[in-house]
Amino acid sequence: MYRFLMSRQWVILTLIALLLIPTMIRLGIWQMHRYEERTARNQLVTDALSADPVPVEKLTAPGHTVTSAERYRTVTAKGRFDTEDEVVVRRRTNSDDEVGYHVLTPFVLDDGKVLLVNRGWIPSDGPSQTTFPKVPAPPGGEVTVEGRLMPDETTAASGIKNLQGLPDRQIMLINSEQQARRLDARVLGGYIAQTAPEPKGDVPELLGNPGKEDAALNYAYAVQWWLFSAAVPVGWVVLARREARERAQQAAEESDTTKTEPAAV
């Protein structure tokens, strides 16, 4: 009754099914790993944003690499902005996906060390991309700033190429080691995305809170792949039984036809 399973067509179909099952199971496991990674990241963001502010030098120092646990922590610093050594970061977007610049201003602490402060986004509405844009001035004199601690940007992590030969005072990546060489100063590792004080006139536009990743979507994909893997053998059995039934019915019809045919004279 099931001899047709040894046919070329059904052997190929069976092999495909046997390959699909472990592949779909593996894809489900991969999606579950992505769910766990995103859930862990979301928890880190939540914990960091809800933590009390601390002085920046409690979390970072010159040459320090900002860790995942330190990322997004709110820190404070007291000092003054150094606008003479201010630079802009090219090809950055705001909340409306408009392309412009981030304003990176050195902030000189009371002990002489330098903290890099990303003061926010400004539009690229200058006469050309090679001209240094008009940047609103930060508060003068001694001031206390607050912001989210961020790790140094790298090409490997961001996908942004660190282009050479850029116009004066324009950069592609915010990197404390590179800025330490440029400024010839002791620069704290990483930088902060400023959250306070708020700028007058809302320019530069402060960076928004980090968004949370949609971990639930990965969980749904994992369940979906595992359901697909379970459906493959079920579908194979359904198809095999249907073909066996059709073949049996066809054989019965041929048998009845043979019995009803008149004998040759």
Tab-separated table of C-alpha atoms in Angstrom:
chain	number	residue	atom	x	y	z
A	1	MET	CA	0.000	0.000	0.000
A	2	TYR	CA	2.858	2.404	0.817
A	3	ARG	CA	5.351	1.131	-1.754
A	4	PHE	CA	5.087	4.501	-3.499
A	5	LEU	CA	7.210	5.960	-0.669
A	6	MET	CA	10.215	4.343	-2.349
A	7	SER	CA	9.581	6.259	-5.572
A	8	ARG	CA	12.030	8.990	-6.597
A	9	GLN	CA	9.491	11.737	-6.014
A	10	TRP	CA	8.713	10.644	-2.466
A	11	VAL	CA	12.342	9.970	-1.541
A	12	ILE	CA	13.192	13.559	-2.537
A	13	LEU	CA	10.176	14.911	-0.637
A	14	THR	CA	11.161	12.948	2.472
A	15	LEU	CA	14.756	14.167	2.346
A	16	ILE	CA	13.572	17.771	2.045
A	17	ALA	CA	11.319	17.280	5.072
A	18	LEU	CA	14.162	15.771	7.069
A	19	LEU	CA	16.345	18.765	6.239
A	20	LEU	CA	13.643	21.341	7.000
A	21	ILE	CA	12.874	20.056	10.503
A	22	PRO	CA	16.328	20.627	12.111
A	23	THR	CA	16.805	23.835	10.118
A	24	MET	CA	13.588	25.321	11.470
A	25	ILE	CA	14.383	24.146	14.997
A	26	ARG	CA	17.778	25.844	14.741
A	27	LEU	CA	16.202	29.072	13.458
A	28	GLY	CA	13.819	29.015	16.408
A	29	ILE	CA	16.733	28.602	18.832
A	30	TRP	CA	18.550	31.508	17.161
A	31	GLN	CA	15.482	33.726	17.494
A	32	MET	CA	15.186	32.741	21.167
A	33	HIS	CA	18.822	33.754	21.711
A	34	ARG	CA	18.041	37.103	20.069
A	35	TYR	CA	15.036	37.448	22.389
A	36	GLU	CA	17.210	36.827	25.446
A	37	GLU	CA	19.889	39.273	24.238
A	38	ARG	CA	17.354	42.012	23.553
A	39	THR	CA	15.563	41.409	26.839
A	40	ALA	CA	18.867	41.687	28.698
A	41	ARG	CA	19.752	44.903	26.838
A	42	ASN	CA	16.345	46.397	27.582
A	43	GLN	CA	16.813	45.593	31.256
A	44	LEU	CA	20.246	47.248	31.237
A	45	VAL	CA	18.744	50.379	29.686
A	46	THR	CA	15.920	50.430	32.232
A	47	ASP	CA	18.312	49.947	35.154
A	48	ALA	CA	20.723	52.599	33.856
A	49	LEU	CA	18.056	55.234	33.249
A	50	SER	CA	16.447	54.663	36.643
A	51	ALA	CA	19.741	54.818	38.592
A	52	ASP	CA	20.593	57.952	40.557
A	53	PRO	CA	23.056	60.375	38.905
A	54	VAL	CA	26.697	60.030	39.981
A	55	PRO	CA	29.783	62.183	39.332
A	56	VAL	CA	31.248	61.201	35.990
A	57	GLU	CA	34.687	60.379	37.397
A	58	LYS	CA	33.166	57.609	39.507
A	59	LEU	CA	32.456	55.664	36.312
A	60	THR	CA	35.141	56.664	33.835
A	61	ALA	CA	38.705	57.955	33.620
A	62	PRO	CA	41.267	58.672	30.869
A	63	GLY	CA	41.760	55.483	28.862
A	64	HIS	CA	38.721	53.780	30.405
A	65	THR	CA	36.424	51.678	28.213
A	66	VAL	CA	32.778	52.245	29.097
A	67	THR	CA	31.135	48.890	29.810
A	68	SER	CA	27.614	47.699	28.992
A	69	ALA	CA	26.625	48.122	32.642
A	70	GLU	CA	27.896	51.738	32.625
A	71	ARG	CA	26.296	52.676	29.338
A	72	TYR	CA	23.329	55.085	29.647
A	73	ARG	CA	24.106	55.780	33.329
A	74	THR	CA	23.262	59.365	34.220
A	75	VAL	CA	26.366	61.281	35.315
A	76	THR	CA	27.101	64.836	36.376
A	77	ALA	CA	30.151	67.021	35.902
A	78	LYS	CA	31.184	70.503	36.984
A	79	GLY	CA	33.405	72.676	34.828
A	80	ARG	CA	33.317	74.884	31.727
A	81	PHE	CA	32.726	74.377	28.015
A	82	ASP	CA	35.683	74.870	25.655
A	83	THR	CA	34.052	76.105	22.450
A	84	GLU	CA	37.385	76.895	20.757
A	85	ASP	CA	38.047	73.167	20.360
A	86	GLU	CA	34.446	72.287	19.538
A	87	VAL	CA	33.821	69.957	16.565
A	88	VAL	CA	30.763	68.611	14.758
A	89	VAL	CA	30.010	64.979	13.935
A	90	ARG	CA	28.854	64.519	10.351
A	91	ARG	CA	25.864	62.598	8.973
A	92	ARG	CA	23.778	62.379	12.136
A	93	THR	CA	19.981	62.343	12.147
A	94	ASN	CA	17.412	63.749	14.546
A	95	SER	CA	14.081	62.259	15.652
A	96	ASP	CA	12.557	63.177	12.278
A	97	ASP	CA	15.376	61.462	10.334
A	98	GLU	CA	16.710	64.787	9.089
A	99	VAL	CA	20.443	64.722	8.380
A	100	GLY	CA	22.666	67.171	10.207
A	101	TYR	CA	25.432	67.255	12.791
A	102	HIS	CA	25.988	66.372	16.414
A	103	VAL	CA	27.824	69.066	18.357
A	104	LEU	CA	30.761	67.699	20.367
A	105	THR	CA	32.163	70.181	22.874
A	106	PRO	CA	35.068	69.525	25.252
A	107	PHE	CA	34.075	70.153	28.870
A	108	VAL	CA	37.018	71.008	31.117
A	109	LEU	CA	36.532	69.693	34.654
A	110	ASP	CA	37.756	71.417	37.784
A	111	ASP	CA	40.728	69.010	37.984
A	112	GLY	CA	41.803	69.770	34.395
A	113	LYS	CA	40.562	66.551	32.801
A	114	VAL	CA	38.301	66.805	29.755
A	115	LEU	CA	34.874	65.261	29.290
A	116	LEU	CA	33.451	65.024	25.766
A	117	VAL	CA	29.886	66.327	25.699
A	118	ASN	CA	27.532	65.626	22.818
A	119	ARG	CA	25.324	68.717	23.126
A	120	GLY	CA	22.801	67.469	20.565
A	121	TRP	CA	21.750	67.810	16.931
A	122	ILE	CA	21.807	70.812	14.612
A	123	PRO	CA	20.660	70.967	10.964
A	124	SER	CA	23.141	71.068	8.093
A	125	ASP	CA	21.706	74.250	6.613
A	126	GLY	CA	25.014	75.991	5.936
A	127	PRO	CA	26.194	77.131	2.494
A	128	SER	CA	28.172	73.904	2.003
A	129	GLN	CA	29.192	70.679	3.700
A	130	THR	CA	32.776	71.924	3.994
A	131	THR	CA	31.878	75.035	5.991
A	132	PHE	CA	31.747	74.795	9.757
A	133	PRO	CA	28.074	75.230	10.661
A	134	LYS	CA	26.692	77.897	12.951
A	135	VAL	CA	26.557	76.352	16.417
A	136	PRO	CA	24.619	77.924	19.306
A	137	ALA	CA	26.922	78.705	22.215
A	138	PRO	CA	26.685	76.689	25.433
A	139	PRO	CA	26.345	78.357	28.838
A	140	GLY	CA	29.421	80.395	29.736
A	141	GLY	CA	31.462	80.172	32.899
A	142	GLU	CA	31.328	77.344	35.391
A	143	VAL	CA	28.293	75.105	34.979
A	144	THR	CA	27.104	71.659	36.012
A	145	VAL	CA	26.086	69.351	33.173
A	146	GLU	CA	24.199	66.095	33.281
A	147	GLY	CA	24.013	63.389	30.644
A	148	ARG	CA	23.989	59.722	29.732
A	149	LEU	CA	27.378	58.041	29.656
A	150	MET	CA	28.166	56.455	26.281
A	151	PRO	CA	31.046	54.272	25.026
A	152	ASP	CA	33.469	55.425	22.358
A	153	GLU	CA	32.176	55.004	18.831
A	154	THR	CA	34.061	52.658	16.508
A	155	THR	CA	33.572	51.617	12.911
A	156	ALA	CA	33.151	47.977	13.977
A	157	ALA	CA	30.312	48.798	16.372
A	158	SER	CA	28.555	51.529	14.392
A	159	GLY	CA	29.308	50.685	10.772
A	160	ILE	CA	30.343	54.321	10.213
A	161	LYS	CA	33.575	54.718	8.274
A	162	ASN	CA	36.119	56.994	9.900
A	163	LEU	CA	36.836	59.044	6.781
A	164	GLN	CA	40.076	60.961	6.426
A	165	GLY	CA	40.613	64.392	4.888
A	166	LEU	CA	37.449	65.914	6.347
A	167	PRO	CA	36.940	69.679	6.554
A	168	ASP	CA	38.425	71.401	9.585
A	169	ARG	CA	36.639	70.685	12.896
A	170	GLN	CA	34.488	67.911	11.418
A	171	ILE	CA	34.656	64.256	12.469
A	172	MET	CA	32.809	61.004	11.746
A	173	LEU	CA	33.072	59.183	15.083
A	174	ILE	CA	33.095	60.256	18.720
A	175	ASN	CA	36.185	58.601	20.126
A	176	SER	CA	37.930	59.756	23.306
A	177	GLU	CA	41.361	58.410	22.297
A	178	GLN	CA	41.294	60.317	19.018
A	179	GLN	CA	40.110	63.481	20.748
A	180	ALA	CA	42.785	63.120	23.445
A	181	ARG	CA	45.447	63.187	20.729
A	182	ARG	CA	43.796	66.156	19.019
A	183	LEU	CA	43.412	68.149	22.228
A	184	ASP	CA	46.652	66.926	23.826
A	185	ALA	CA	44.704	66.505	27.064
A	186	ARG	CA	43.584	63.878	29.562
A	187	VAL	CA	40.192	62.939	28.135
A	188	LEU	CA	37.814	60.704	30.039
A	189	GLY	CA	36.889	57.479	28.259
A	190	GLY	CA	33.625	57.606	26.353
A	191	TYR	CA	31.428	60.702	26.224
A	192	ILE	CA	28.072	61.904	27.514
A	193	ALA	CA	24.860	62.707	25.662
A	194	GLN	CA	23.797	65.899	27.410
A	195	THR	CA	20.375	65.982	29.062
A	196	ALA	CA	20.746	69.129	31.207
A	197	PRO	CA	20.856	72.049	31.205
A	198	GLU	CA	18.457	72.341	28.295
A	199	PRO	CA	19.615	74.706	25.540
A	200	LYS	CA	17.917	78.034	24.967
A	201	GLY	CA	15.677	77.933	21.923
A	202	ASP	CA	15.809	74.118	21.809
A	203	VAL	CA	18.983	74.183	19.667
A	204	PRO	CA	21.029	72.036	19.686
A	205	GLU	CA	18.236	69.468	19.873
A	206	LEU	CA	18.996	67.161	22.788
A	207	LEU	CA	19.230	63.463	21.972
A	208	GLY	CA	16.238	61.363	23.004
A	209	ASN	CA	16.278	58.469	25.427
A	210	PRO	CA	17.569	55.189	23.971
A	211	GLY	CA	14.737	53.148	22.527
A	212	LYS	CA	13.956	49.643	23.673
A	213	GLU	CA	14.306	46.779	21.223
A	214	ASP	CA	11.247	44.698	20.321
A	215	ALA	CA	12.248	41.482	22.071
A	216	ALA	CA	8.712	40.079	21.946
A	217	LEU	CA	8.935	39.936	18.152
A	218	ASN	CA	11.910	37.556	18.348
A	219	TYR	CA	10.003	35.377	20.812
A	220	ALA	CA	7.077	35.200	18.385
A	221	TYR	CA	9.431	34.287	15.530
A	222	ALA	CA	10.958	31.481	17.626
A	223	VAL	CA	7.540	29.981	18.365
A	224	GLN	CA	6.617	30.364	14.700
A	225	TRP	CA	9.681	28.452	13.494
A	226	TRP	CA	9.053	25.643	15.981
A	227	LEU	CA	5.428	25.379	14.878
A	228	PHE	CA	6.622	25.148	11.293
A	229	SER	CA	9.044	22.355	12.246
A	230	ALA	CA	6.188	20.451	13.901
A	231	ALA	CA	3.956	21.014	10.874
A	232	VAL	CA	6.445	19.410	8.452
A	233	PRO	CA	6.086	15.777	9.677
A	234	VAL	CA	2.344	16.267	10.140
A	235	GLY	CA	2.066	17.517	6.573
A	236	TRP	CA	4.215	14.643	5.318
A	237	VAL	CA	1.920	12.078	7.003
A	238	VAL	CA	-1.212	13.782	5.646
A	239	LEU	CA	0.172	13.774	2.107
A	240	ALA	CA	1.315	10.156	2.338
A	241	ARG	CA	-2.052	8.950	3.653
A	242	ARG	CA	-3.933	10.913	1.017
A	243	GLU	CA	-1.834	9.461	-1.776
A	244	ALA	CA	-2.207	5.958	-0.343
A	245	ARG	CA	-5.972	6.446	-0.222
A	246	GLU	CA	-6.083	7.755	-3.797
A	247	ARG	CA	-3.970	4.864	-5.038
A	248	ALA	CA	-6.168	2.355	-3.218
A	249	GLN	CA	-9.287	3.956	-4.699
A	250	GLN	CA	-7.778	3.934	-8.164
A	251	ALA	CA	-6.817	0.276	-7.804
A	252	ALA	CA	-10.342	-0.588	-6.649
A	253	GLU	CA	-11.871	1.209	-9.622
A	254	GLU	CA	-9.572	-0.605	-12.045
A	255	SER	CA	-10.516	-3.911	-10.408
A	256	ASP	CA	-14.245	-3.180	-10.747
A	257	THR	CA	-13.789	-2.202	-14.380
A	258	THR	CA	-12.023	-5.490	-15.088
A	259	LYS	CA	-14.827	-7.499	-13.465
A	260	THR	CA	-17.604	-5.760	-15.402
A	261	GLU	CA	-16.011	-6.022	-18.831
A	262	PRO	CA	-17.719	-8.715	-21.001
A	263	ALA	CA	-15.670	-11.788	-21.792
A	264	ALA	CA	-14.223	-11.917	-25.261
A	265	VAL	CA	-16.161	-14.201	-27.703
